[in-house]
Amino acid sequence: MNIAEFSIRRRVATLALTFALIVGGLAAYFSMGRLEDPEFTIKEAQIITAYPGATAREVAEEVTDKLESAIQQMGQVKRVNSVSRPGMSIITVSIKDKYGRDKLPQVWNELRHKVGDAAPSLPPGAATPVVYDDYGDVYGIFFAVTADGYSYKELKDYVDWLRKEMLLVPDVAKVTIWGAQPEAVYVEISRSRLRSMGVSVTSIYNALSQRNLVTNAGNVAVGPEYIRISPSGGITSVEDLGNLFITDVSTGKLVYLKDVARIVRGYVEPEQKLMRQNGKVSLGVGISLASGGNIVELGKRVMDKLAELDGDTPAGMIIDPVYFQPDYVTRAVDGFAVSLLEAIVIVIGVLMLTMGLRSGLLIGGVLLITVCGSFIFMKLMGIQLQRVSLGALIIALGMLVDNAIVVTEGMLVRIQKGENRIRAAAEVVRQCVWPLLGATVIAVMAFAAIGLSEDNTGEFCGSLFWVLLISLMLSWMTAITLTPVLCEMFIKGGSEVKDPYGGKAFTLYRGLLARCLRFRWLTVGVMIGLLGASVWGFRFVDQSFFPASTQPQFFIDMWKPEGTDIRVTDREMALLEQRLLQDDRVEFVSAFVGGGAPRFMLVYTPEKDYANYAQCIVTVKDYREIPAVMADYREYVQAHFPEAFFKFKMVRLGPGRDDPVEVRFSGPDPDVLRGLSAQAQDIMRAHPDTQGVRDNWRQMIKVLRPVLSEAAAQRAGVDRKDIASALEMAFSGTRVGVYREGDALLPIIARPPAEERLEVARMADVQVWSPALKTMIPLNQVVSAFRTDMEEGILQSRNRKFTVTAACEPSTGLASALREELRPALEAMPLPPGYRMEWGGEYEDSSDAQKGLAASIPATFAIMVLITVLLFNALRQPLIIWLTVPLGIIGVTTGLLSTGQPFGFMALLGFLSLTGMLIKNAIVLLDEIRVQMDEGREAYHAVLEASVSRMRPVLMAAGTTVLGMLPLLSDAFFIAMAVTIMAGLTFASILTLVVVPVLYAIFFRVREVT
């Protein structure tokens, strides 16, 4: 008794398990987590170190290089990128792909130890390095809060309260506030009063720095108690600062601070970051999902919480969504669910038309049960409903019915011949159980490369493999258990049919195959010719990585010249915002000045903080209008903001980067690298199809350099530090202490009052304290000249080598085609010794993803070859099977060229999966030849009749797979993959029905029998 007969004889148990699959599958579907796109781990951390007063070169050599040297000792590090700016070092550490999410906390802990060990070697004046390992956190719910009629402080206080309330919502991991201006206490010291009072600035600094410190006065034993001692005299309000006594050590005078200074509370100037929503000042509130949470459910909880807080929200406080991922997820999952249902209906319709109403409904029922069962195992494995997992089910639909078709076809023929139903089921399953298992495993293994790939792309698309593994293996189980039960119950017997393959289609195919067998070498020659033509034609297929999203948002990045005041950047961005808000195609505009928005979606990479940078997130009413809107505003910004560089970006689907074409130059001398970058940019600009040409070092910046007169300074007792402190106070203000207010620490900043603050033209009049003369003296007495120099504003490194990246994008067409056209000229550039050039951009991303696949392809293909050998216990049949695989290229080339789709990463996955489908068809056909010969049929007729008997299953399997993918043609992410599989499988399945029998006849020297 085999498994089919066992299932039939225990029909009640089989049907009960089937019912459990249906109910469990539906329950799993409605309880599964939902995402718009699959998750992938951002394996990066940032180390930020302040080094005030240092040039970019000093930061690079004295801070960045020392930290990088320590970091690169870690074996887990894949790459280290750094940005060295005046006064700031930012290092980004990328971890090797093989370290998954569960191992990253340990890696970050080791990184902290390495950075901590290197910190003592940093120069005096450098701050303690700070490691940010939450760089990859995603704030999928992102609000902008505006406040009409309220002060900025009232807005900030409300947002702080809102943050605390949101942290109480279940499944909220973090709540971040973007654009908040740090408060400060300004002590505006009048120079004229200082001179009249005879008090030095140093005395004020000392008093402010010491007065509000937390100090320990010890404890005292009082009877049985041990009581803490805490002296009074701390500052409890900003007004208390004015009552602070200032004692000048040199004169002994004692005066109130309020007599020589005005104390005010305000915000740090200039602003560091600014945000506006539809032109109104706002603060951003980002909410991230806790691990294992459901973003859709979190969205409902957050909205319920906002409704609950509505009564406590002041009138005029408006909360607008910048990005609300739960809505996008719901639309995406619902859309894919509809596509899945459409595909199921299409597949069942094809089955009913080709196999009859009863058989079609039977196989369609098995298909639905298999899909329901798949949801159960997907939930158990933690696979969420998202673009790739649901797309994988659509791709699998045609293959899911393959096994059921073979079993149903075999039982149908035997039952129509009058054979006993149970015996028919047992015999059919006995003959095909292992070939079907082998073919199914091979189909699964064709997708294994992406499931085993360790890079971001593999993680992003990995659910494709796991869903196919679950569903295809479940389809094999239902084919050998449930399908025989349903066939035994519902397929009707009939009068014995002499030739079940006597129909017109079978007759035409039999005749065609007979001719091909007769002219077998001519047939092989034609196939080789078609294959050669398709390989040649493949050169004309465009290449890409991942397509752009259909999300109704795009980004406008604005870069003013390096060194621009953030207030100038803000004014110009405000002008662009107003123009956008007047456009009827635009729904709303969110602007960020001074840095990129928080990471509100996984594929969005926030820009670092720069005063000359601003970004607009433009949400349009219809995503199909985005190209036209972007084209219009490209012309507008070129005409109205000629000094600024603008980059327009659509939302990506999958991992990638902003610049699709990049070329990197590395070497020891920044000046030489700037020259190489300029040459590369000239080559890019000379091409008629480029736009957005730039490099990541941007412009040199101006620096004002007072030249110290050594002799005069020595006589006055003034050194470089004294001059720097005086200039800082005169123009920017000097941080001299901390004001404590609850859990907040506000910096105390000393500066002159507004009427005494100097402009650059009066820099020589800045007063500096002379210890030798015991009075304030003008700066021009110790400075011989003021010089304006140019210096590096940004120095970027990659793996401890200075590296500049020149980049551009195509104005039309694909980046791969533009790169190929630029490549000869760029690679012909002469490089000095010690310098090297590398390609980045989409080319590097695609190459890395393909390397991830290539690492696992040999093992998976070796398993596939081994399975074919084990199935036939021979070598010639596997060789025949693998010789048919290249035939898929014929259809793939034809399909991609005719539709204009590029051969990207998803198309590559489609081609790999096509391999498994072709092998599966060939296995079924060759196994039937073996069965026919085992039954005593002569070799030629066995080949002919086996091919005829397998024609319907092969064509039906191909037809259901091809037509079931029709809904994917409307999805930007899957269209290239769908075209690859549909066209490749259509051509290859037809050719397989001819080529496999012909090759079998050649390899086994089968002679024609008349």
PDB file of C-alpha atoms in Angstrom, residues 676-761:
ATOM      1  CA  LEU A 676      41.330  63.454 -11.270  1.00  0.00           C
ATOM      2  CA  SER A 677      37.760  64.112 -10.187  1.00  0.00           C
ATOM      3  CA  ALA A 678      37.636  67.282 -12.270  1.00  0.00           C
ATOM      4  CA  GLN A 679      38.848  65.352 -15.345  1.00  0.00           C
ATOM      5  CA  ALA A 680      36.217  62.669 -14.796  1.00  0.00           C
ATOM      6  CA  GLN A 681      33.471  65.282 -14.376  1.00  0.00           C
ATOM      7  CA  ASP A 682      34.572  66.984 -17.613  1.00  0.00           C
ATOM      8  CA  ILE A 683      34.231  63.658 -19.439  1.00  0.00           C
ATOM      9  CA  MET A 684      30.785  63.135 -17.925  1.00  0.00           C
ATOM     10  CA  ARG A 685      29.597  66.637 -18.828  1.00  0.00           C
ATOM     11  CA  ALA A 686      30.800  66.196 -22.394  1.00  0.00           C
ATOM     12  CA  HIS A 687      28.347  63.335 -22.866  1.00  0.00           C
ATOM     13  CA  PRO A 688      24.971  64.576 -24.165  1.00  0.00           C
ATOM     14  CA  ASP A 689      22.935  62.225 -21.972  1.00  0.00           C
ATOM     15  CA  THR A 690      24.289  63.067 -18.494  1.00  0.00           C
ATOM     16  CA  GLN A 691      22.891  65.225 -15.734  1.00  0.00           C
ATOM     17  CA  GLY A 692      23.618  65.777 -12.055  1.00  0.00           C
ATOM     18  CA  VAL A 693      27.409  65.676 -12.511  1.00  0.00           C
ATOM     19  CA  ARG A 694      29.177  66.233  -9.182  1.00  0.00           C
ATOM     20  CA  ASP A 695      31.700  64.838  -6.740  1.00  0.00           C
ATOM     21  CA  ASN A 696      31.380  64.198  -3.015  1.00  0.00           C
ATOM     22  CA  TRP A 697      34.206  66.519  -1.916  1.00  0.00           C
ATOM     23  CA  ARG A 698      32.434  69.549  -3.297  1.00  0.00           C
ATOM     24  CA  GLN A 699      34.090  72.989  -3.231  1.00  0.00           C
ATOM     25  CA  MET A 700      37.045  74.301  -1.250  1.00  0.00           C
ATOM     26  CA  ILE A 701      36.022  76.714   1.520  1.00  0.00           C
ATOM     27  CA  LYS A 702      37.308  80.123   2.595  1.00  0.00           C
ATOM     28  CA  VAL A 703      39.021  80.594   5.944  1.00  0.00           C
ATOM     29  CA  LEU A 704      39.966  83.919   7.546  1.00  0.00           C
ATOM     30  CA  ARG A 705      43.416  83.651   9.050  1.00  0.00           C
ATOM     31  CA  PRO A 706      44.697  86.343  11.477  1.00  0.00           C
ATOM     32  CA  VAL A 707      48.516  86.371  11.238  1.00  0.00           C
ATOM     33  CA  LEU A 708      49.986  86.537  14.749  1.00  0.00           C
ATOM     34  CA  SER A 709      52.758  89.087  15.366  1.00  0.00           C
ATOM     35  CA  GLU A 710      54.999  87.023  17.603  1.00  0.00           C
ATOM     36  CA  ALA A 711      56.967  89.867  19.208  1.00  0.00           C
ATOM     37  CA  ALA A 712      53.933  92.026  19.982  1.00  0.00           C
ATOM     38  CA  ALA A 713      51.987  89.066  21.303  1.00  0.00           C
ATOM     39  CA  GLN A 714      54.872  88.082  23.535  1.00  0.00           C
ATOM     40  CA  ARG A 715      55.084  91.574  25.035  1.00  0.00           C
ATOM     41  CA  ALA A 716      51.327  91.621  25.682  1.00  0.00           C
ATOM     42  CA  GLY A 717      51.350  88.105  27.126  1.00  0.00           C
ATOM     43  CA  VAL A 718      48.848  86.956  24.475  1.00  0.00           C
ATOM     44  CA  ASP A 719      49.016  83.597  22.710  1.00  0.00           C
ATOM     45  CA  ARG A 720      47.118  81.883  19.889  1.00  0.00           C
ATOM     46  CA  LYS A 721      44.531  80.449  22.288  1.00  0.00           C
ATOM     47  CA  ASP A 722      43.734  83.883  23.718  1.00  0.00           C
ATOM     48  CA  ILE A 723      43.176  85.296  20.235  1.00  0.00           C
ATOM     49  CA  ALA A 724      40.986  82.337  19.227  1.00  0.00           C
ATOM     50  CA  SER A 725      38.886  82.735  22.399  1.00  0.00           C
ATOM     51  CA  ALA A 726      38.425  86.474  21.828  1.00  0.00           C
ATOM     52  CA  LEU A 727      37.374  85.959  18.214  1.00  0.00           C
ATOM     53  CA  GLU A 728      35.004  83.155  19.150  1.00  0.00           C
ATOM     54  CA  MET A 729      33.280  85.309  21.733  1.00  0.00           C
ATOM     55  CA  ALA A 730      33.089  88.333  19.436  1.00  0.00           C
ATOM     56  CA  PHE A 731      31.429  86.523  16.548  1.00  0.00           C
ATOM     57  CA  SER A 732      29.953  83.177  17.631  1.00  0.00           C
ATOM     58  CA  GLY A 733      29.923  83.241  21.403  1.00  0.00           C
ATOM     59  CA  THR A 734      31.889  81.101  23.831  1.00  0.00           C
ATOM     60  CA  ARG A 735      30.399  78.267  25.857  1.00  0.00           C
ATOM     61  CA  VAL A 736      31.402  78.939  29.440  1.00  0.00           C
ATOM     62  CA  GLY A 737      29.158  76.788  31.613  1.00  0.00           C
ATOM     63  CA  VAL A 738      25.989  74.749  31.997  1.00  0.00           C
ATOM     64  CA  TYR A 739      22.585  75.729  33.341  1.00  0.00           C
ATOM     65  CA  ARG A 740      20.684  72.826  34.893  1.00  0.00           C
ATOM     66  CA  GLU A 741      16.911  72.717  34.534  1.00  0.00           C
ATOM     67  CA  GLY A 742      15.275  69.432  35.497  1.00  0.00           C
ATOM     68  CA  ASP A 743      16.692  66.779  33.201  1.00  0.00           C
ATOM     69  CA  ALA A 744      17.929  69.358  30.692  1.00  0.00           C
ATOM     70  CA  LEU A 745      21.416  70.839  30.510  1.00  0.00           C
ATOM     71  CA  LEU A 746      21.452  74.201  28.735  1.00  0.00           C
ATOM     72  CA  PRO A 747      24.790  75.647  27.618  1.00  0.00           C
ATOM     73  CA  ILE A 748      25.696  79.094  28.940  1.00  0.00           C
ATOM     74  CA  ILE A 749      27.150  81.082  26.062  1.00  0.00           C
ATOM     75  CA  ALA A 750      29.003  84.352  26.528  1.00  0.00           C
ATOM     76  CA  ARG A 751      28.877  86.919  23.706  1.00  0.00           C
ATOM     77  CA  PRO A 752      28.707  90.698  23.188  1.00  0.00           C
ATOM     78  CA  PRO A 753      25.278  92.359  23.014  1.00  0.00           C
ATOM     79  CA  ALA A 754      23.788  92.871  19.554  1.00  0.00           C
ATOM     80  CA  GLU A 755      24.933  96.500  19.308  1.00  0.00           C
ATOM     81  CA  GLU A 756      28.556  95.514  20.032  1.00  0.00           C
ATOM     82  CA  ARG A 757      28.772  92.444  17.821  1.00  0.00           C
ATOM     83  CA  LEU A 758      31.224  93.187  15.065  1.00  0.00           C
ATOM     84  CA  GLU A 759      31.097  92.507  11.370  1.00  0.00           C
ATOM     85  CA  VAL A 760      34.040  90.983   9.575  1.00  0.00           C
ATOM     86  CA  ALA A 761      35.290  94.394   8.462  1.00  0.00           C
TER      87      ALA A 761
END
